[in-house]
Amino acid sequence: MSAVDPEAWRGTPVAPKGPASGRWDGAMTKAVEAASAVRHLTSPNPWVGCVLIAADGSAYAGATSPPGGLHAERHALASAGASARGATLVTTLEPCDHQGRTPPCTTAIIEAGVRRVVIGVLDPDPKVSGAGEARLRAAGIEVQVGVRAAEVERQLMAYLHQRRTGRPWVVAKLAASVDGRTAAPDGTSQWITSLPARTDAHRLRAWSDAVVVGAGTVRADDPSLTVRHWTPPGGRVWSDGTEPTSVVQPRRVVVGAVPAGARVHPCLQWDGPLNDLVDRLGAEGATQVLVEGGPAVAGAFVRAGLVDSFVVYLAPALFGGDDGAPMLSGPGAQSIEAILRGSIIAVEQLGPDVRIDVAVRESA
């Protein structure tokens, strides 16, 4: 049974009694879990999770379907049925109040007779941007905003950034030895990290709308850049009983010219400024772009000021010299005052390896 199966939560105390400021923290945590299970399917729509808590304490979960399907709030309402009247609806993102590919979620919430709506963060999309909250308040529904906001903000960082700036969140993925080398002097690099780390990297691909590499990486490794090792979480999270077992493959982008027989085809071959590439991908709906390789392309993105965060996989191995390939190539900072600084936001053990997440920019 999936951790986001609404049946698993029915009748469980996900909204513990306590001060009003923390009363809904448990339910919001469950909503975040539900959203995580569909992170790989919903873009360019936000990956939203929702938990509806009925007056008798029963809980019903929902998560956003792929584009064109129901939003998280409507799934939770459908699961709850008549139990939604007088209930509290806890959702990671502000409910929409406009007609898109689906009807407004606010309408469904109001018509269901929900008493209270608890929101993690407001939606900066100009079509929403406080309108959902205002519509609910105008209907006499109690609204609370900001529950576990930092946690939700981080989960939705790519979406929020894209809606605020028009640009996708750019993640540079690097895999290296502990002495900072990505390949041996003879060019060999497979495999520095272990299968658990590589599997996690494929999840990162699945969460991204586009994967960018350089033409040199294509010529050297002939990668396919598809999601393979990672298996999406299953289990029923939608009210129609469907299971999120498929993966939407990311768009493949190569900086430079690609040989005709390369496995990366079909792909976008790019030979213009990287700023323009990021703008184009954002305009086409990409919320997250993953820069995978190699050192030249990663270094170029860093020097252009386009990287928002790094995911670094470190293996317990050493090349033992300075002649291996570095994580980033090209000219770097010329003084200690000029180095790029960020914040380590997560560290995780993956088999023998370690994943380190570094944010160099706050979400805009």
mmCIF file of C-alpha atoms in Angstrom:
data_model
loop_
_atom_site.group_PDB
_atom_site.id
_atom_site.type_symbol
_atom_site.label_atom_id
_atom_site.label_comp_id
_atom_site.label_asym_id
_atom_site.label_seq_id
_atom_site.Cartn_x
_atom_site.Cartn_y
_atom_site.Cartn_z
ATOM 1 C CA MET A 1 0.000 0.000 0.000
ATOM 2 C CA SER A 2 1.371 3.387 -0.982
ATOM 3 C CA ALA A 3 2.172 5.997 1.639
ATOM 4 C CA VAL A 4 -0.100 8.329 -0.288
ATOM 5 C CA ASP A 5 -3.062 5.991 -0.505
ATOM 6 C CA PRO A 6 -6.011 7.864 1.008
ATOM 7 C CA GLU A 7 -7.388 4.629 2.391
ATOM 8 C CA ALA A 8 -4.284 4.333 4.587
ATOM 9 C CA TRP A 9 -5.102 7.630 6.308
ATOM 10 C CA ARG A 10 -8.805 7.192 6.807
ATOM 11 C CA GLY A 11 -9.496 7.506 10.516
ATOM 12 C CA THR A 12 -5.862 8.215 11.475
ATOM 13 C CA PRO A 13 -4.991 11.252 13.633
ATOM 14 C CA VAL A 14 -3.206 13.345 10.981
ATOM 15 C CA ALA A 15 -4.477 16.572 12.614
ATOM 16 C CA PRO A 16 -3.402 16.277 16.253
ATOM 17 C CA LYS A 17 -4.954 18.497 18.862
ATOM 18 C CA GLY A 18 -2.836 21.410 20.039
ATOM 19 C CA PRO A 19 -2.215 25.119 19.531
ATOM 20 C CA ALA A 20 -3.778 26.566 16.405
ATOM 21 C CA SER A 21 -0.334 27.416 14.963
ATOM 22 C CA GLY A 22 0.682 23.743 14.799
ATOM 23 C CA ARG A 23 -2.656 22.016 14.678
ATOM 24 C CA TRP A 24 -2.476 21.168 10.981
ATOM 25 C CA ASP A 25 1.244 20.418 10.697
ATOM 26 C CA GLY A 26 0.715 16.659 10.551
ATOM 27 C CA ALA A 27 -1.860 16.910 7.781
ATOM 28 C CA MET A 28 0.371 19.273 5.794
ATOM 29 C CA THR A 29 3.242 16.806 6.083
ATOM 30 C CA LYS A 30 0.981 14.121 4.617
ATOM 31 C CA ALA A 31 -0.033 16.509 1.830
ATOM 32 C CA VAL A 32 3.647 17.093 1.037
ATOM 33 C CA GLU A 33 4.155 13.315 0.853
ATOM 34 C CA ALA A 34 1.227 12.999 -1.551
ATOM 35 C CA ALA A 35 2.677 15.724 -3.765
ATOM 36 C CA SER A 36 6.078 14.049 -3.826
ATOM 37 C CA ALA A 37 4.560 10.888 -5.308
ATOM 38 C CA VAL A 38 3.406 12.760 -8.437
ATOM 39 C CA ARG A 39 6.353 15.165 -8.774
ATOM 40 C CA HIS A 40 7.424 13.435 -12.006
ATOM 41 C CA LEU A 41 4.042 13.696 -13.747
ATOM 42 C CA THR A 42 2.404 17.090 -13.359
ATOM 43 C CA SER A 43 4.706 19.714 -14.911
ATOM 44 C CA PRO A 44 4.117 22.394 -16.144
ATOM 45 C CA ASN A 45 1.370 22.294 -13.523
ATOM 46 C CA PRO A 46 2.459 22.343 -9.872
ATOM 47 C CA TRP A 47 2.796 19.066 -7.963
ATOM 48 C CA VAL A 48 0.251 19.605 -5.207
ATOM 49 C CA GLY A 49 -0.867 17.374 -2.371
ATOM 50 C CA CYS A 50 -4.031 17.668 -0.312
ATOM 51 C CA VAL A 51 -5.556 16.041 2.748
ATOM 52 C CA LEU A 52 -9.214 16.545 3.661
ATOM 53 C CA ILE A 53 -10.088 15.897 7.296
ATOM 54 C CA ALA A 54 -13.762 15.196 7.904
ATOM 55 C CA ALA A 55 -15.640 16.245 11.036
ATOM 56 C CA ASP A 56 -15.393 12.672 12.368
ATOM 57 C CA GLY A 57 -11.602 12.671 11.986
ATOM 58 C CA SER A 58 -11.459 10.571 8.823
ATOM 59 C CA ALA A 59 -8.836 11.694 6.309
ATOM 60 C CA TYR A 60 -8.909 11.614 2.506
ATOM 61 C CA ALA A 61 -5.872 12.383 0.334
ATOM 62 C CA GLY A 62 -5.419 13.671 -3.177
ATOM 63 C CA ALA A 63 -2.578 14.610 -5.506
ATOM 64 C CA THR A 64 -2.523 16.450 -8.819
ATOM 65 C CA SER A 65 -3.037 14.392 -11.968
ATOM 66 C CA PRO A 66 -1.012 14.903 -15.170
ATOM 67 C CA PRO A 67 -1.956 18.011 -17.225
ATOM 68 C CA GLY A 68 -5.632 17.968 -18.128
ATOM 69 C CA GLY A 69 -6.590 15.834 -15.127
ATOM 70 C CA LEU A 70 -8.052 16.808 -11.793
ATOM 71 C CA HIS A 71 -6.181 18.892 -9.255
ATOM 72 C CA ALA A 72 -5.336 17.561 -5.804
ATOM 73 C CA GLU A 73 -8.252 19.326 -4.067
ATOM 74 C CA ARG A 74 -10.852 17.818 -6.406
ATOM 75 C CA HIS A 75 -9.423 14.323 -5.930
ATOM 76 C CA ALA A 76 -9.636 14.661 -2.142
ATOM 77 C CA LEU A 77 -13.169 16.042 -2.366
ATOM 78 C CA ALA A 78 -14.245 13.195 -4.641
ATOM 79 C CA SER A 79 -12.822 10.621 -2.233
ATOM 80 C CA ALA A 80 -14.563 12.240 0.737
ATOM 81 C CA GLY A 81 -17.957 12.647 -0.901
ATOM 82 C CA ALA A 82 -20.573 13.867 1.576
ATOM 83 C CA SER A 83 -17.972 13.798 4.357
ATOM 84 C CA ALA A 84 -16.461 16.982 2.889
ATOM 85 C CA ARG A 85 -19.237 19.088 4.458
ATOM 86 C CA GLY A 86 -17.877 20.835 7.511
ATOM 87 C CA ALA A 87 -14.389 19.427 6.864
ATOM 88 C CA THR A 88 -10.941 21.006 6.891
ATOM 89 C CA LEU A 89 -9.053 20.869 3.609
ATOM 90 C CA VAL A 90 -5.248 21.063 3.915
ATOM 91 C CA THR A 91 -3.397 21.784 0.659
ATOM 92 C CA THR A 92 0.205 22.593 -0.142
ATOM 93 C CA LEU A 93 -0.659 25.328 -2.659
ATOM 94 C CA GLU A 94 -3.419 27.922 -2.884
ATOM 95 C CA PRO A 95 -6.448 26.486 -4.743
ATOM 96 C CA CYS A 96 -6.989 27.879 -8.229
ATOM 97 C CA ASP A 97 -9.898 30.215 -8.969
ATOM 98 C CA HIS A 98 -9.836 30.281 -12.764
ATOM 99 C CA GLN A 99 -11.069 28.113 -15.611
ATOM 100 C CA GLY A 100 -8.169 26.381 -17.302
ATOM 101 C CA ARG A 101 -8.097 22.821 -18.575
ATOM 102 C CA THR A 102 -10.111 22.045 -15.445
ATOM 103 C CA PRO A 103 -12.756 24.053 -13.528
ATOM 104 C CA PRO A 104 -11.751 26.200 -10.519
ATOM 105 C CA CYS A 105 -10.961 24.240 -7.376
ATOM 106 C CA THR A 106 -12.457 27.033 -5.256
ATOM 107 C CA THR A 107 -15.871 26.337 -6.759
ATOM 108 C CA ALA A 108 -15.680 22.669 -5.836
ATOM 109 C CA ILE A 109 -14.519 23.497 -2.294
ATOM 110 C CA ILE A 110 -17.346 25.973 -1.737
ATOM 111 C CA GLU A 111 -20.004 23.697 -3.198
ATOM 112 C CA ALA A 112 -18.816 20.777 -1.063
ATOM 113 C CA GLY A 113 -19.428 22.768 2.111
ATOM 114 C CA VAL A 114 -15.846 22.734 3.369
ATOM 115 C CA ARG A 115 -15.555 24.743 6.580
ATOM 116 C CA ARG A 116 -11.836 25.545 6.662
ATOM 117 C CA VAL A 117 -8.970 25.618 4.141
ATOM 118 C CA VAL A 118 -5.351 25.444 5.311
ATOM 119 C CA ILE A 119 -2.758 26.493 2.718
ATOM 120 C CA GLY A 120 0.988 25.985 2.693
ATOM 121 C CA VAL A 121 1.933 28.795 0.303
ATOM 122 C CA LEU A 122 0.091 31.150 -2.030
ATOM 123 C CA ASP A 123 0.408 30.601 -5.778
ATOM 124 C CA PRO A 124 2.395 33.360 -7.578
ATOM 125 C CA ASP A 125 0.869 32.435 -10.936
ATOM 126 C CA PRO A 126 -0.818 35.659 -12.164
ATOM 127 C CA LYS A 127 -3.996 33.651 -12.799
ATOM 128 C CA VAL A 128 -4.183 32.789 -9.088
ATOM 129 C CA SER A 129 -1.985 35.076 -6.945
ATOM 130 C CA GLY A 130 -4.300 35.454 -3.966
ATOM 131 C CA ALA A 131 -7.536 35.152 -5.932
ATOM 132 C CA GLY A 132 -8.191 31.653 -4.611
ATOM 133 C CA GLU A 133 -7.714 32.714 -1.007
ATOM 134 C CA ALA A 134 -9.946 35.770 -1.516
ATOM 135 C CA ARG A 135 -12.724 33.739 -3.139
ATOM 136 C CA LEU A 136 -12.772 31.266 -0.267
ATOM 137 C CA ARG A 137 -12.859 33.999 2.380
ATOM 138 C CA ALA A 138 -15.657 35.770 0.514
ATOM 139 C CA ALA A 139 -17.669 32.542 0.673
ATOM 140 C CA GLY A 140 -17.352 32.505 4.461
ATOM 141 C CA ILE A 141 -14.712 29.788 4.618
ATOM 142 C CA GLU A 142 -12.024 30.119 7.266
ATOM 143 C CA VAL A 143 -8.600 30.291 5.576
ATOM 144 C CA GLN A 144 -5.195 29.808 7.205
ATOM 145 C CA VAL A 145 -2.019 30.423 5.164
ATOM 146 C CA GLY A 146 1.598 29.547 5.927
ATOM 147 C CA VAL A 147 1.448 26.130 7.598
ATOM 148 C CA ARG A 148 4.833 24.449 7.083
ATOM 149 C CA ALA A 149 5.499 27.118 4.464
ATOM 150 C CA ALA A 150 9.277 26.583 4.347
ATOM 151 C CA GLU A 151 8.833 22.855 3.671
ATOM 152 C CA VAL A 152 6.251 23.472 0.958
ATOM 153 C CA GLU A 153 8.294 26.294 -0.568
ATOM 154 C CA ARG A 154 11.235 23.987 -0.942
ATOM 155 C CA GLN A 155 9.160 21.211 -2.507
ATOM 156 C CA LEU A 156 7.603 23.638 -5.001
ATOM 157 C CA MET A 157 10.738 25.756 -5.473
ATOM 158 C CA ALA A 158 11.096 25.054 -9.194
ATOM 159 C CA TYR A 159 7.442 25.827 -9.928
ATOM 160 C CA LEU A 160 7.366 28.962 -7.771
ATOM 161 C CA HIS A 161 10.589 30.266 -9.330
ATOM 162 C CA GLN A 162 9.303 29.708 -12.865
ATOM 163 C CA ARG A 163 6.029 31.482 -12.160
ATOM 164 C CA ARG A 164 7.813 34.420 -10.519
ATOM 165 C CA THR A 165 10.592 34.883 -13.068
ATOM 166 C CA GLY A 166 9.521 33.123 -16.258
ATOM 167 C CA ARG A 167 12.691 31.033 -16.044
ATOM 168 C CA PRO A 168 13.043 27.418 -14.951
ATOM 169 C CA TRP A 169 14.978 26.448 -11.837
ATOM 170 C CA VAL A 170 18.388 25.281 -13.105
ATOM 171 C CA VAL A 171 20.044 22.394 -11.251
ATOM 172 C CA ALA A 172 23.639 21.410 -12.003
ATOM 173 C CA LYS A 173 24.253 17.727 -11.240
ATOM 174 C CA LEU A 174 27.842 16.701 -10.552
ATOM 175 C CA ALA A 175 29.291 13.292 -9.660
ATOM 176 C CA ALA A 176 32.851 13.165 -8.410
ATOM 177 C CA SER A 177 35.419 11.538 -6.187
ATOM 178 C CA VAL A 178 36.027 13.088 -2.787
ATOM 179 C CA ASP A 179 39.038 14.876 -4.254
ATOM 180 C CA GLY A 180 36.764 16.578 -6.765
ATOM 181 C CA ARG A 181 37.524 14.669 -9.981
ATOM 182 C CA THR A 182 34.902 13.548 -12.485
ATOM 183 C CA ALA A 183 37.038 11.516 -14.898
ATOM 184 C CA ALA A 184 40.511 9.999 -15.186
ATOM 185 C CA PRO A 185 43.194 11.570 -17.380
ATOM 186 C CA ASP A 186 42.376 9.019 -20.117
ATOM 187 C CA GLY A 187 38.751 10.233 -20.103
ATOM 188 C CA THR A 188 37.174 7.226 -18.396
ATOM 189 C CA SER A 189 34.496 8.064 -15.826
ATOM 190 C CA GLN A 190 31.973 5.211 -15.588
ATOM 191 C CA TRP A 191 31.217 4.556 -12.823
ATOM 192 C CA ILE A 192 32.515 6.860 -10.124
ATOM 193 C CA THR A 193 29.368 6.568 -8.022
ATOM 194 C CA SER A 194 27.353 3.528 -6.993
ATOM 195 C CA LEU A 195 23.999 2.276 -8.265
ATOM 196 C CA PRO A 196 22.021 3.917 -5.406
ATOM 197 C CA ALA A 197 23.461 7.311 -6.327
ATOM 198 C CA ARG A 198 22.850 6.754 -10.038
ATOM 199 C CA THR A 199 19.285 5.673 -9.299
ATOM 200 C CA ASP A 200 18.736 8.877 -7.348
ATOM 201 C CA ALA A 201 20.150 10.852 -10.277
ATOM 202 C CA HIS A 202 17.563 9.233 -12.539
ATOM 203 C CA ARG A 203 14.853 10.406 -10.139
ATOM 204 C CA LEU A 204 16.320 13.886 -10.542
ATOM 205 C CA ARG A 205 15.970 13.470 -14.310
ATOM 206 C CA ALA A 206 12.362 12.384 -13.896
ATOM 207 C CA TRP A 207 11.662 15.518 -11.865
ATOM 208 C CA SER A 208 13.146 17.743 -14.587
ATOM 209 C CA ASP A 209 11.549 18.961 -17.788
ATOM 210 C CA ALA A 210 14.799 19.125 -19.739
ATOM 211 C CA VAL A 211 18.287 17.624 -19.439
ATOM 212 C CA VAL A 212 21.230 19.566 -20.860
ATOM 213 C CA VAL A 213 24.637 18.162 -21.828
ATOM 214 C CA GLY A 214 27.441 19.278 -24.104
ATOM 215 C CA ALA A 215 28.259 17.816 -27.499
ATOM 216 C CA GLY A 216 31.546 16.559 -26.036
ATOM 217 C CA THR A 217 29.656 14.360 -23.578
ATOM 218 C CA VAL A 218 27.548 12.978 -26.429
ATOM 219 C CA ARG A 219 30.635 12.150 -28.489
ATOM 220 C CA ALA A 220 32.445 10.569 -25.530
ATOM 221 C CA ASP A 221 29.637 8.614 -23.834
ATOM 222 C CA ASP A 222 26.742 8.486 -26.350
ATOM 223 C CA PRO A 223 24.167 8.822 -23.529
ATOM 224 C CA SER A 224 20.433 8.346 -24.049
ATOM 225 C CA LEU A 225 19.552 10.800 -21.233
ATOM 226 C CA THR A 226 16.365 8.884 -20.419
ATOM 227 C CA VAL A 227 14.956 7.888 -17.035
ATOM 228 C CA ARG A 228 15.764 4.209 -16.546
ATOM 229 C CA HIS A 229 17.005 3.084 -13.126
ATOM 230 C CA TRP A 230 14.383 4.861 -11.033
ATOM 231 C CA THR A 231 10.923 3.334 -10.543
ATOM 232 C CA PRO A 232 8.159 5.837 -9.734
ATOM 233 C CA PRO A 233 6.099 5.259 -6.587
ATOM 234 C CA GLY A 234 2.898 3.338 -7.237
ATOM 235 C CA GLY A 235 -0.310 3.146 -5.284
ATOM 236 C CA ARG A 236 -3.664 4.828 -5.689
ATOM 237 C CA VAL A 237 -3.453 8.565 -5.119
ATOM 238 C CA TRP A 238 -6.213 9.653 -7.484
ATOM 239 C CA SER A 239 -9.918 9.290 -6.910
ATOM 240 C CA ASP A 240 -10.401 7.472 -10.225
ATOM 241 C CA GLY A 241 -8.147 4.630 -9.034
ATOM 242 C CA THR A 242 -5.342 5.135 -11.579
ATOM 243 C CA GLU A 243 -1.750 4.539 -10.552
ATOM 244 C CA PRO A 244 1.144 6.937 -11.300
ATOM 245 C CA THR A 245 3.523 4.334 -12.701
ATOM 246 C CA SER A 246 4.585 6.047 -15.944
ATOM 247 C CA VAL A 247 7.412 8.521 -16.416
ATOM 248 C CA VAL A 248 7.297 11.573 -18.654
ATOM 249 C CA GLN A 249 10.755 11.594 -20.213
ATOM 250 C CA PRO A 250 12.590 14.925 -20.029
ATOM 251 C CA ARG A 251 13.377 16.925 -23.136
ATOM 252 C CA ARG A 252 16.961 16.368 -24.292
ATOM 253 C CA VAL A 253 19.098 19.400 -25.072
ATOM 254 C CA VAL A 254 22.663 19.373 -26.370
ATOM 255 C CA VAL A 255 24.903 22.417 -26.453
ATOM 256 C CA GLY A 256 26.658 22.009 -29.798
ATOM 257 C CA ALA A 257 26.227 19.755 -32.809
ATOM 258 C CA VAL A 258 25.189 16.129 -32.378
ATOM 259 C CA PRO A 259 26.314 13.242 -34.620
ATOM 260 C CA ALA A 260 23.500 11.822 -36.713
ATOM 261 C CA GLY A 261 23.506 8.367 -35.106
ATOM 262 C CA ALA A 262 23.702 9.490 -31.465
ATOM 263 C CA ARG A 263 21.260 7.890 -29.014
ATOM 264 C CA VAL A 264 20.270 11.304 -27.686
ATOM 265 C CA HIS A 265 18.138 11.969 -30.775
ATOM 266 C CA PRO A 266 15.554 13.468 -30.996
ATOM 267 C CA CYS A 267 17.002 16.459 -29.182
ATOM 268 C CA LEU A 268 17.275 20.217 -29.320
ATOM 269 C CA GLN A 269 20.723 21.221 -30.596
ATOM 270 C CA TRP A 270 21.674 24.634 -29.234
ATOM 271 C CA ASP A 271 24.447 26.934 -30.432
ATOM 272 C CA GLY A 272 23.329 30.307 -29.045
ATOM 273 C CA PRO A 273 23.774 32.083 -25.705
ATOM 274 C CA LEU A 274 22.876 29.957 -22.692
ATOM 275 C CA ASN A 275 20.736 32.793 -21.295
ATOM 276 C CA ASP A 276 18.555 32.548 -24.383
ATOM 277 C CA LEU A 277 18.285 28.777 -23.980
ATOM 278 C CA VAL A 278 17.059 29.120 -20.402
ATOM 279 C CA ASP A 279 14.574 31.807 -21.450
ATOM 280 C CA ARG A 280 13.255 29.620 -24.255
ATOM 281 C CA LEU A 281 12.805 26.572 -22.046
ATOM 282 C CA GLY A 282 10.979 28.676 -19.461
ATOM 283 C CA ALA A 283 8.696 30.193 -22.091
ATOM 284 C CA GLU A 284 7.876 26.670 -23.278
ATOM 285 C CA GLY A 285 6.743 25.677 -19.781
ATOM 286 C CA ALA A 286 9.823 24.042 -18.253
ATOM 287 C CA THR A 287 9.860 24.429 -14.482
ATOM 288 C CA GLN A 288 13.169 22.637 -13.830
ATOM 289 C CA VAL A 289 16.199 22.125 -16.074
ATOM 290 C CA LEU A 290 18.934 19.655 -15.182
ATOM 291 C CA VAL A 291 22.472 20.380 -16.395
ATOM 292 C CA GLU A 292 24.228 17.006 -16.398
ATOM 293 C CA GLY A 293 27.512 17.422 -18.125
ATOM 294 C CA GLY A 294 30.259 17.684 -18.649
ATOM 295 C CA PRO A 295 32.650 20.028 -16.855
ATOM 296 C CA ALA A 296 32.751 22.502 -19.757
ATOM 297 C CA VAL A 297 28.983 22.942 -19.994
ATOM 298 C CA ALA A 298 28.508 22.992 -16.225
ATOM 299 C CA GLY A 299 31.257 25.604 -15.920
ATOM 300 C CA ALA A 300 29.680 27.710 -18.657
ATOM 301 C CA PHE A 301 26.303 27.683 -16.880
ATOM 302 C CA VAL A 302 27.967 28.709 -13.614
ATOM 303 C CA ARG A 303 29.912 31.574 -15.225
ATOM 304 C CA ALA A 304 26.705 32.784 -16.888
ATOM 305 C CA GLY A 305 25.046 32.981 -13.462
ATOM 306 C CA LEU A 306 22.330 30.555 -14.509
ATOM 307 C CA VAL A 307 22.681 27.817 -11.880
ATOM 308 C CA ASP A 308 20.198 28.022 -9.014
ATOM 309 C CA SER A 309 21.316 24.913 -7.143
ATOM 310 C CA PHE A 310 23.777 22.038 -7.270
ATOM 311 C CA VAL A 311 23.283 18.361 -6.561
ATOM 312 C CA VAL A 312 26.703 16.841 -5.922
ATOM 313 C CA TYR A 313 27.231 13.087 -5.575
ATOM 314 C CA LEU A 314 30.537 12.259 -3.869
ATOM 315 C CA ALA A 315 32.007 8.760 -3.997
ATOM 316 C CA PRO A 316 34.485 7.448 -1.402
ATOM 317 C CA ALA A 317 37.243 7.305 -4.021
ATOM 318 C CA LEU A 318 40.289 9.407 -4.841
ATOM 319 C CA PHE A 319 42.154 9.915 -8.110
ATOM 320 C CA GLY A 320 45.121 11.106 -6.107
ATOM 321 C CA GLY A 321 46.377 13.869 -8.355
ATOM 322 C CA ASP A 322 45.540 17.055 -10.239
ATOM 323 C CA ASP A 323 45.438 15.604 -13.768
ATOM 324 C CA GLY A 324 41.887 14.201 -13.635
ATOM 325 C CA ALA A 325 38.903 16.165 -14.967
ATOM 326 C CA PRO A 326 37.511 18.705 -12.458
ATOM 327 C CA MET A 327 33.821 19.184 -11.682
ATOM 328 C CA LEU A 328 33.848 22.511 -13.539
ATOM 329 C CA SER A 329 36.275 23.534 -16.267
ATOM 330 C CA GLY A 330 37.148 26.916 -17.665
ATOM 331 C CA PRO A 331 38.202 30.057 -15.784
ATOM 332 C CA GLY A 332 36.985 30.287 -12.228
ATOM 333 C CA ALA A 333 36.974 32.929 -9.512
ATOM 334 C CA GLN A 334 40.201 34.917 -9.439
ATOM 335 C CA SER A 335 39.995 35.790 -5.748
ATOM 336 C CA ILE A 336 38.444 34.455 -2.572
ATOM 337 C CA GLU A 337 36.040 37.406 -2.574
ATOM 338 C CA ALA A 338 34.712 36.355 -5.980
ATOM 339 C CA ILE A 339 33.911 32.712 -5.261
ATOM 340 C CA LEU A 340 30.353 31.506 -5.619
ATOM 341 C CA ARG A 341 28.852 30.797 -2.221
ATOM 342 C CA GLY A 342 25.614 29.065 -1.312
ATOM 343 C CA SER A 343 23.917 27.108 1.437
ATOM 344 C CA ILE A 344 23.988 23.364 2.029
ATOM 345 C CA ILE A 345 20.311 22.524 2.303
ATOM 346 C CA ALA A 346 20.484 18.723 2.459
ATOM 347 C CA VAL A 347 22.951 15.873 2.911
ATOM 348 C CA GLU A 348 21.927 12.263 2.257
ATOM 349 C CA GLN A 349 23.736 8.924 2.348
ATOM 350 C CA LEU A 350 23.118 6.836 -0.778
ATOM 351 C CA GLY A 351 24.802 3.482 -0.397
ATOM 352 C CA PRO A 352 28.524 4.242 -0.066
ATOM 353 C CA ASP A 353 28.082 7.706 -1.592
ATOM 354 C CA VAL A 354 26.850 11.042 -0.294
ATOM 355 C CA ARG A 355 24.474 13.478 -1.986
ATOM 356 C CA ILE A 356 24.922 17.153 -1.095
ATOM 357 C CA ASP A 357 22.345 19.745 -2.155
ATOM 358 C CA VAL A 358 23.644 23.303 -2.405
ATOM 359 C CA ALA A 359 21.386 26.270 -3.116
ATOM 360 C CA VAL A 360 23.166 29.290 -4.535
ATOM 361 C CA ARG A 361 20.005 31.291 -5.003
ATOM 362 C CA GLU A 362 16.809 31.614 -3.034
ATOM 363 C CA SER A 363 13.587 31.111 -5.000
ATOM 364 C CA ALA A 364 12.739 34.489 -6.539
#
